[in-house]
Amino acid sequence: MNPQAQPQRYERGLAKLREIDGQAGEHVVSSLADIAPDFARYLIEFPFGDIYSRPGLDLRSREIAVVAALTAMGNAAPQLKVHLQAALNVGVTREEIVEVIMQMAVYAGFPAALNGLAAAREVFAAVD
Amino acid sequence: MNPQAQPQRYERGLAKLREIDGQAGEHVVSSLADIAPDFARYLIEFPFGDIYSRPGLDLRSREIAVVAALTAMGNAAPQLKVHLQAALNVGVTREEIVEVIMQMAVYAGFPAALNGLAAAREVFAAVD
Amino acid sequence: MNPQAQPQRYERGLAKLREIDGQAGEHVVSSLADIAPDFARYLIEFPFGDIYSRPGLDLRSREIAVVAALTAMGNAAPQLKVHLQAALNVGVTREEIVEVIMQMAVYAGFPAALNGLAAAREVFAAVD
Amino acid sequence: MNPQAQPQRYERGLAKLREIDGQAGEHVVSSLADIAPDFARYLIEFPFGDIYSRPGLDLRSREIAVVAALTAMGNAAPQLKVHLQAALNVGVTREEIVEVIMQMAVYAGFPAALNGLAAAREVFAAVD
Amino acid sequence: MNPQAQPQRYERGLAKLREIDGQAGEHVVSSLADIAPDFARYLIEFPFGDIYSRPGLDLRSREIAVVAALTAMGNAAPQLKVHLQAALNVGVTREEIVEVIMQMAVYAGFPAALNGLAAAREVFAAVD
Amino acid sequence: MNPQAQPQRYERGLAKLREIDGQAGEHVVSSLADIAPDFARYLIEFPFGDIYSRPGLDLRSREIAVVAALTAMGNAAPQLKVHLQAALNVGVTREEIVEVIMQMAVYAGFPAALNGLAAAREVFAAVD
């Protein structure tokens, strides 16, 4: 199986990845080229071609969900940073991002929220 | 220190708890009366009196964030059910809830999403 | 997008799901029909149509990996049971399964291993 | 290798297991007899014969540490209950246990603490 | 709401934070000033003003509980280091800290304990 | 108790540690000498002297299980790298390692798999 076999799904996913994650998303994909090129394709096809392309939930809500989950899990710092940028890209404001992260103190503890805020500070500073 | 000492914060939290979690929230609070009554007060004051009462993020987004986080963490089934009901209470649709949970397959794996969907089925059936 | 659009991938996944998970896998899929039918399709297409169908690792090793991971994570009991059965289905012996679970005591602690062994006892008893 | 080969370590562990966990500990060990008898031996030898037998930390502090950790992890309910009983056995008071669990709201979130309190209520009721 | 509205709780929390965490705690608070100043206040008020100020459990036991939990969770390295220092500040000895961390190998696996010991080595070296 | 008291178990563990983990394993042990020398002994005796020395599962399968579990848990990067090298040492191929890690996207999410692949790239590069 190769991308050509499902052009619609792969192309739709790639466009969605670019819309949401921007350069950071493309960097993730290209970094997989040497070690797991098929995984780069799956990443485009399933999360972006299938899930993010679904009409039932707006992208702002989807990124709020991801920032919340990755902050709460606390074991995926690089991906949290990609999605803090993605949240900004799709229109979540800095204030809203900070609110989501602070709320995670209630569900995953203060350390998770503190580490999420540190990641947000870093991403916001890179934008400025 | 007792609730009377900070009536505004406690009352605001209780009202917010009732608005969001409804009867399920009051049940959680009353179930703490015998073993940890102060914890019932903290639960009203900090999550609801402090966090959920903040103006910077709407309640729909807050419940989307909680459903996402508890689905991803996968170790808090009773609280996930309370917040699936809470999400419905503040206007998140069933379709949107299902979208949030499905999206967690990408960030926390298919088992987390499957268990989240099973919880949602249970909560939706209880509503019907 | 519907299954007909990618018949090869969907059919390959369904065959692989049946080969590995047997009736338990079909039950998971049918249980999703009411609440998230698209998720049933994704479950067939991505994990089974894409990942389990890859030639680079035998099914025995794949099920050893899953039993190890779900035992270590400790928050997905229903899926662990499905994969304990799946491990048996693809030729992992009971002794090997018990060895994998015991080894998880080293990496995720004795409680994770004890709960994994309890799940294995249940699955083995259902087989007998 | 069999227990006879290291009688001192095995016997010391068994005595320590009985001192700390009481009947619940012996039940865990006997429940392993059919599926993983060697694991029952490891459980006696390493956690109890090696770790709990060390002189550098009193048993009260050790059980406070375990109750904290299992409450925070939130994915090992049966073992948390065993150690809530064990904490009582070695002299931690109910009030102290409740304090430890409430404190976990800060580090692992309110759901973890709520589920820990529910487990404590169950264990305390069984004692009464 | 501002600190002035609940001076007793805020002041009590700040004093407790200084007593337990020392300079590291004040650094955490000041680092929040730019991105989430209200969260700095919550951190002082709830964990320190409410929880750590409770009389039912001594500070030594509270820090043993936190070191255990953060070692076991394994996803909050900066906070673990703050509390390794805090444990020393309230009178937990180095030997006791090492015992707590080693014990976590039993409940959360050897990697969690190894990473906890590495953090302890770092904190102890900074003290010397 | 000292190693001399159980020479067979300690020696068997040390030989197994060297066979599996090579220099990285010896480095872990020596790094414990200052802070927790007994823990170095436990690490040799229980995981390697007891578990890895058991005949019921081949070392290839054991390392596949560990790579899967540590990738899925996502909070033990140093130990994952040691076991990626160990997997190579006992004959798991690079392709098989990549397959195991990719499969974890299904059970623990894409971030866990991406971080696992990044660790693998680093270990493979160090070998070359």
PDB file of C-alpha atoms in Angstrom, chain F:
ATOM      1  CA  MET F   1      22.625  -9.427  54.107  1.00  0.00           C
ATOM      2  CA  ASN F   2      25.356  -9.009  51.535  1.00  0.00           C
ATOM      3  CA  PRO F   3      25.966 -10.412  48.066  1.00  0.00           C
ATOM      4  CA  GLN F   4      28.204 -13.107  49.516  1.00  0.00           C
ATOM      5  CA  ALA F   5      25.182 -14.560  51.276  1.00  0.00           C
ATOM      6  CA  GLN F   6      23.515 -15.434  47.967  1.00  0.00           C
ATOM      7  CA  PRO F   7      26.421 -15.677  45.555  1.00  0.00           C
ATOM      8  CA  GLN F   8      24.564 -17.798  43.012  1.00  0.00           C
ATOM      9  CA  ARG F   9      21.689 -15.378  42.575  1.00  0.00           C
ATOM     10  CA  TYR F  10      23.883 -12.274  42.484  1.00  0.00           C
ATOM     11  CA  GLU F  11      26.421 -13.779  40.078  1.00  0.00           C
ATOM     12  CA  ARG F  12      23.716 -15.132  37.796  1.00  0.00           C
ATOM     13  CA  GLY F  13      22.075 -11.692  37.731  1.00  0.00           C
ATOM     14  CA  LEU F  14      25.315  -9.880  36.983  1.00  0.00           C
ATOM     15  CA  ALA F  15      26.100 -12.229  34.110  1.00  0.00           C
ATOM     16  CA  LYS F  16      22.580 -11.785  32.728  1.00  0.00           C
ATOM     17  CA  LEU F  17      22.774  -7.995  33.083  1.00  0.00           C
ATOM     18  CA  ARG F  18      26.037  -7.987  31.106  1.00  0.00           C
ATOM     19  CA  GLU F  19      24.580 -10.275  28.455  1.00  0.00           C
ATOM     20  CA  ILE F  20      21.468  -8.153  27.963  1.00  0.00           C
ATOM     21  CA  ASP F  21      22.300  -4.550  28.745  1.00  0.00           C
ATOM     22  CA  GLY F  22      26.051  -4.581  28.156  1.00  0.00           C
ATOM     23  CA  GLN F  23      27.972  -1.474  29.178  1.00  0.00           C
ATOM     24  CA  ALA F  24      24.815   0.587  29.679  1.00  0.00           C
ATOM     25  CA  GLY F  25      23.676  -1.835  32.365  1.00  0.00           C
ATOM     26  CA  GLU F  26      27.012  -1.741  34.135  1.00  0.00           C
ATOM     27  CA  HIS F  27      26.876   2.055  34.019  1.00  0.00           C
ATOM     28  CA  VAL F  28      23.451   2.058  35.713  1.00  0.00           C
ATOM     29  CA  VAL F  29      24.804  -0.170  38.456  1.00  0.00           C
ATOM     30  CA  SER F  30      27.960   1.850  39.022  1.00  0.00           C
ATOM     31  CA  SER F  31      25.999   5.120  39.078  1.00  0.00           C
ATOM     32  CA  LEU F  32      24.116   3.811  42.114  1.00  0.00           C
ATOM     33  CA  ALA F  33      27.262   3.151  44.127  1.00  0.00           C
ATOM     34  CA  ASP F  34      27.285   6.502  45.890  1.00  0.00           C
ATOM     35  CA  ILE F  35      23.604   7.026  46.625  1.00  0.00           C
ATOM     36  CA  ALA F  36      21.997   3.592  46.944  1.00  0.00           C
ATOM     37  CA  PRO F  37      24.465   0.692  46.690  1.00  0.00           C
ATOM     38  CA  ASP F  38      21.899  -1.801  47.968  1.00  0.00           C
ATOM     39  CA  PHE F  39      19.575  -0.811  45.159  1.00  0.00           C
ATOM     40  CA  ALA F  40      22.285  -1.722  42.663  1.00  0.00           C
ATOM     41  CA  ARG F  41      22.339  -5.156  44.245  1.00  0.00           C
ATOM     42  CA  TYR F  42      18.539  -5.497  44.132  1.00  0.00           C
ATOM     43  CA  LEU F  43      18.596  -4.477  40.475  1.00  0.00           C
ATOM     44  CA  ILE F  44      21.026  -7.253  39.719  1.00  0.00           C
ATOM     45  CA  GLU F  45      19.313  -9.837  41.903  1.00  0.00           C
ATOM     46  CA  PHE F  46      15.599  -9.420  41.200  1.00  0.00           C
ATOM     47  CA  PRO F  47      15.166  -8.273  37.569  1.00  0.00           C
ATOM     48  CA  PHE F  48      18.251 -10.051  36.250  1.00  0.00           C
ATOM     49  CA  GLY F  49      18.977 -12.850  38.728  1.00  0.00           C
ATOM     50  CA  ASP F  50      15.315 -13.803  39.135  1.00  0.00           C
ATOM     51  CA  ILE F  51      13.200 -12.638  36.183  1.00  0.00           C
ATOM     52  CA  TYR F  52      15.480 -12.537  33.126  1.00  0.00           C
ATOM     53  CA  SER F  53      17.074 -15.820  34.175  1.00  0.00           C
ATOM     54  CA  ARG F  54      13.784 -17.722  33.966  1.00  0.00           C
ATOM     55  CA  PRO F  55      13.622 -20.293  31.178  1.00  0.00           C
ATOM     56  CA  GLY F  56       9.957 -19.781  30.147  1.00  0.00           C
ATOM     57  CA  LEU F  57      10.473 -16.916  27.694  1.00  0.00           C
ATOM     58  CA  ASP F  58      13.351 -16.163  25.317  1.00  0.00           C
ATOM     59  CA  LEU F  59      15.336 -12.943  25.710  1.00  0.00           C
ATOM     60  CA  ARG F  60      14.162 -11.585  22.354  1.00  0.00           C
ATOM     61  CA  SER F  61      10.553 -11.740  23.510  1.00  0.00           C
ATOM     62  CA  ARG F  62      11.487 -10.250  26.873  1.00  0.00           C
ATOM     63  CA  GLU F  63      13.133  -7.234  25.257  1.00  0.00           C
ATOM     64  CA  ILE F  64      10.189  -6.774  22.871  1.00  0.00           C
ATOM     65  CA  ALA F  65       7.952  -6.691  25.948  1.00  0.00           C
ATOM     66  CA  VAL F  66      10.130  -4.094  27.699  1.00  0.00           C
ATOM     67  CA  VAL F  67      10.464  -1.826  24.672  1.00  0.00           C
ATOM     68  CA  ALA F  68       6.680  -1.964  24.266  1.00  0.00           C
ATOM     69  CA  ALA F  69       5.965  -1.213  27.915  1.00  0.00           C
ATOM     70  CA  LEU F  70       8.469   1.637  28.310  1.00  0.00           C
ATOM     71  CA  THR F  71       7.341   3.220  25.035  1.00  0.00           C
ATOM     72  CA  ALA F  72       3.705   3.024  26.160  1.00  0.00           C
ATOM     73  CA  MET F  73       4.385   4.384  29.653  1.00  0.00           C
ATOM     74  CA  GLY F  74       6.343   7.273  28.179  1.00  0.00           C
ATOM     75  CA  ASN F  75       7.917   8.399  31.449  1.00  0.00           C
ATOM     76  CA  ALA F  76      11.201   6.503  31.528  1.00  0.00           C
ATOM     77  CA  ALA F  77      13.303   7.765  28.635  1.00  0.00           C
ATOM     78  CA  PRO F  78      16.730   6.732  30.001  1.00  0.00           C
ATOM     79  CA  GLN F  79      15.577   3.162  30.636  1.00  0.00           C
ATOM     80  CA  LEU F  80      13.901   2.957  27.228  1.00  0.00           C
ATOM     81  CA  LYS F  81      17.226   3.809  25.587  1.00  0.00           C
ATOM     82  CA  VAL F  82      19.055   1.158  27.634  1.00  0.00           C
ATOM     83  CA  HIS F  83      16.514  -1.431  26.496  1.00  0.00           C
ATOM     84  CA  LEU F  84      16.545  -0.350  22.865  1.00  0.00           C
ATOM     85  CA  GLN F  85      20.251  -1.179  22.974  1.00  0.00           C
ATOM     86  CA  ALA F  86      19.491  -4.361  24.909  1.00  0.00           C
ATOM     87  CA  ALA F  87      16.955  -5.412  22.289  1.00  0.00           C
ATOM     88  CA  LEU F  88      19.639  -5.069  19.625  1.00  0.00           C
ATOM     89  CA  ASN F  89      22.086  -6.979  21.857  1.00  0.00           C
ATOM     90  CA  VAL F  90      19.824 -10.027  22.097  1.00  0.00           C
ATOM     91  CA  GLY F  91      19.002 -10.136  18.401  1.00  0.00           C
ATOM     92  CA  VAL F  92      15.880  -8.030  17.864  1.00  0.00           C
ATOM     93  CA  THR F  93      16.407  -6.258  14.529  1.00  0.00           C
ATOM     94  CA  ARG F  94      16.034  -2.532  13.981  1.00  0.00           C
ATOM     95  CA  GLU F  95      13.029  -3.191  11.792  1.00  0.00           C
ATOM     96  CA  GLU F  96      11.363  -5.233  14.519  1.00  0.00           C
ATOM     97  CA  ILE F  97      12.060  -2.538  17.118  1.00  0.00           C
ATOM     98  CA  VAL F  98      10.486   0.087  14.887  1.00  0.00           C
ATOM     99  CA  GLU F  99       7.450  -2.180  14.386  1.00  0.00           C
ATOM    100  CA  VAL F 100       6.974  -2.600  18.139  1.00  0.00           C
ATOM    101  CA  ILE F 101       7.185   1.143  18.719  1.00  0.00           C
ATOM    102  CA  MET F 102       4.804   1.988  15.878  1.00  0.00           C
ATOM    103  CA  GLN F 103       2.311  -0.525  17.263  1.00  0.00           C
ATOM    104  CA  MET F 104       2.272   1.376  20.540  1.00  0.00           C
ATOM    105  CA  ALA F 105       0.523   4.252  18.724  1.00  0.00           C
ATOM    106  CA  VAL F 106      -2.540   1.999  18.828  1.00  0.00           C
ATOM    107  CA  TYR F 107      -2.358   1.331  22.565  1.00  0.00           C
ATOM    108  CA  ALA F 108      -0.801   4.450  24.060  1.00  0.00           C
ATOM    109  CA  GLY F 109      -1.235   7.094  21.372  1.00  0.00           C
ATOM    110  CA  PHE F 110       0.855   8.694  18.651  1.00  0.00           C
ATOM    111  CA  PRO F 111       2.920  10.893  21.025  1.00  0.00           C
ATOM    112  CA  ALA F 112       4.191   7.803  22.865  1.00  0.00           C
ATOM    113  CA  ALA F 113       5.175   6.201  19.556  1.00  0.00           C
ATOM    114  CA  LEU F 114       6.798   9.392  18.237  1.00  0.00           C
ATOM    115  CA  ASN F 115       8.897   9.745  21.375  1.00  0.00           C
ATOM    116  CA  GLY F 116       9.805   6.066  21.185  1.00  0.00           C
ATOM    117  CA  LEU F 117      10.935   6.467  17.572  1.00  0.00           C
ATOM    118  CA  ALA F 118      13.031   9.502  18.526  1.00  0.00           C
ATOM    119  CA  ALA F 119      14.754   7.407  21.211  1.00  0.00           C
ATOM    120  CA  ALA F 120      15.333   4.604  18.704  1.00  0.00           C
ATOM    121  CA  ARG F 121      16.861   7.007  16.179  1.00  0.00           C
ATOM    122  CA  GLU F 122      19.280   8.192  18.856  1.00  0.00           C
ATOM    123  CA  VAL F 123      20.283   4.673  19.908  1.00  0.00           C
ATOM    124  CA  PHE F 124      20.671   3.447  16.330  1.00  0.00           C
ATOM    125  CA  ALA F 125      22.842   6.477  15.503  1.00  0.00           C
ATOM    126  CA  ALA F 126      25.074   5.802  18.506  1.00  0.00           C
ATOM    127  CA  VAL F 127      25.596   2.232  17.273  1.00  0.00           C
ATOM    128  CA  ASP F 128      26.560   3.369  13.767  1.00  0.00           C
TER     129      ASP F 128
END
